Amino acid sequence: MSLAVEFPLHRSGLQTAQPQYSIIVPAYNERARIGGTLERILEHLNEQNWSAEILVVNDGSRDDTMEVVGRYAAEHSQIRLIQNPGNQGKGYAVRNGMLNARGQVLLFTDADLSSPISEASKLFAALEKGADVAIGSRWLDPSLQFQRQSLKRQLMSRAYNLFIRAVLTFPYRDTQCGFKAFTRRAAEMIFPLQRIKRWGFDAEIIYLAHHMKLNVAEVAVTWGHDERSKIHPWRDGFYMGLDTLKVRWYSLIGGYRRPSR
């Protein structure tokens, strides 16, 4: 069975930068949460007086996520709605948002804001100090977790992280926190090469950054588990493990070579 994945670009590279920050929010069937999420992000942007855009990437939602976001976009010029061609996966949605973003600093966050948007300043500060990539971590300081996962989920998360570190040979303690920021240069290097479409993409983009010898900073962030999480610990854990092995395979066969200019 071939491991090749067709993963088309929707734009020819990242667009010319305009705002300072781009905040990417992948969304699939998020009607119940996306309105509150956008309100909290907008409020924080106004408080900080940031020049920023919010890109909501609708991943083929079957509810009225698109309509809800569309109404917010009509009222707030900072919000842009991007449509995936059907349900492709969170990795595809994040990549599509990154490739359409215009900011100098690009951050993606989960639609449930498990890490509050106010924590973005910690990641941005790490970039200002010289990091190319700043990844939010739940495990550098577990005391910052205001809503813990169940013991079963915690054990599976730690086991998966140990597996990733062994297979991909990097030191990061938490790859799966959905809160990561990139300089524009780092985003332009990483996301055109991303191949994993679904949950396993986090490990892939960190591996790419590490492989390219970019400066990756792991930053302790406040985080709380949402019981409405769409990740099934056994089923999705299995596929995330397969995705990790794919990343290693792609690396061995030269699948991450940057195109020559």
PDB file of C-alpha atoms in Angstrom, residues 3 5 7 95 168 189-197 200-209 211-212 242-260:
ATOM      1  CA  LEU A   3       1.940   5.941   1.732  1.00  0.00           C
ATOM      2  CA  VAL A   5      -0.901  11.481   0.228  1.00  0.00           C
ATOM      3  CA  PHE A   7      -2.504  17.252  -0.455  1.00  0.00           C
ATOM      4  CA  ARG A  95      -2.327  23.914   6.836  1.00  0.00           C
ATOM      5  CA  LEU A 168      10.952  10.886  15.778  1.00  0.00           C
ATOM      6  CA  MET A 189       9.377  26.472   5.458  1.00  0.00           C
ATOM      7  CA  ILE A 190       7.173  23.982   7.297  1.00  0.00           C
ATOM      8  CA  PHE A 191       3.612  23.987   6.014  1.00  0.00           C
ATOM      9  CA  PRO A 192       4.220  23.510   2.274  1.00  0.00           C
ATOM     10  CA  LEU A 193       5.894  20.196   3.234  1.00  0.00           C
ATOM     11  CA  GLN A 194       3.204  18.978   5.646  1.00  0.00           C
ATOM     12  CA  ARG A 195       1.578  15.731   4.485  1.00  0.00           C
ATOM     13  CA  ILE A 196      -0.470  14.460   7.419  1.00  0.00           C
ATOM     14  CA  LYS A 197      -4.098  15.548   7.189  1.00  0.00           C
ATOM     15  CA  GLY A 200      -1.108  13.237  13.760  1.00  0.00           C
ATOM     16  CA  PHE A 201      -0.070  16.460  12.022  1.00  0.00           C
ATOM     17  CA  ASP A 202       1.176  18.126  15.232  1.00  0.00           C
ATOM     18  CA  ALA A 203       4.073  15.700  15.569  1.00  0.00           C
ATOM     19  CA  GLU A 204       4.843  16.103  11.867  1.00  0.00           C
ATOM     20  CA  ILE A 205       5.163  19.901  11.889  1.00  0.00           C
ATOM     21  CA  ILE A 206       7.323  19.786  15.030  1.00  0.00           C
ATOM     22  CA  TYR A 207       9.464  17.096  13.433  1.00  0.00           C
ATOM     23  CA  LEU A 208       9.875  19.252  10.334  1.00  0.00           C
ATOM     24  CA  ALA A 209      10.902  22.242  12.437  1.00  0.00           C
ATOM     25  CA  HIS A 211      14.701  18.469  11.231  1.00  0.00           C
ATOM     26  CA  MET A 212      15.238  21.896   9.644  1.00  0.00           C
ATOM     27  CA  LEU A 242       0.302   5.254  12.327  1.00  0.00           C
ATOM     28  CA  ASP A 243       0.742   8.870  11.287  1.00  0.00           C
ATOM     29  CA  THR A 244       3.901   9.062  13.413  1.00  0.00           C
ATOM     30  CA  LEU A 245       5.315   6.042  11.592  1.00  0.00           C
ATOM     31  CA  LYS A 246       4.388   7.686   8.276  1.00  0.00           C
ATOM     32  CA  VAL A 247       6.352  10.796   9.228  1.00  0.00           C
ATOM     33  CA  ARG A 248       9.402   8.647   9.888  1.00  0.00           C
ATOM     34  CA  TRP A 249       8.876   6.825   6.587  1.00  0.00           C
ATOM     35  CA  TYR A 250       8.473  10.022   4.591  1.00  0.00           C
ATOM     36  CA  SER A 251      11.710  11.296   6.110  1.00  0.00           C
ATOM     37  CA  LEU A 252      13.587   8.103   5.226  1.00  0.00           C
ATOM     38  CA  ILE A 253      12.446   8.139   1.581  1.00  0.00           C
ATOM     39  CA  GLY A 254      13.146  11.848   1.108  1.00  0.00           C
ATOM     40  CA  GLY A 255       9.511  12.912   1.158  1.00  0.00           C
ATOM     41  CA  TYR A 256      10.309  16.142   2.957  1.00  0.00           C
ATOM     42  CA  ARG A 257      12.813  17.553   0.533  1.00  0.00           C
ATOM     43  CA  ARG A 258      12.165  21.208  -0.152  1.00  0.00           C
ATOM     44  CA  PRO A 259      11.510  21.908  -3.823  1.00  0.00           C
ATOM     45  CA  SER A 260      14.458  23.384  -5.682  1.00  0.00           C
TER      46      SER A 260
END
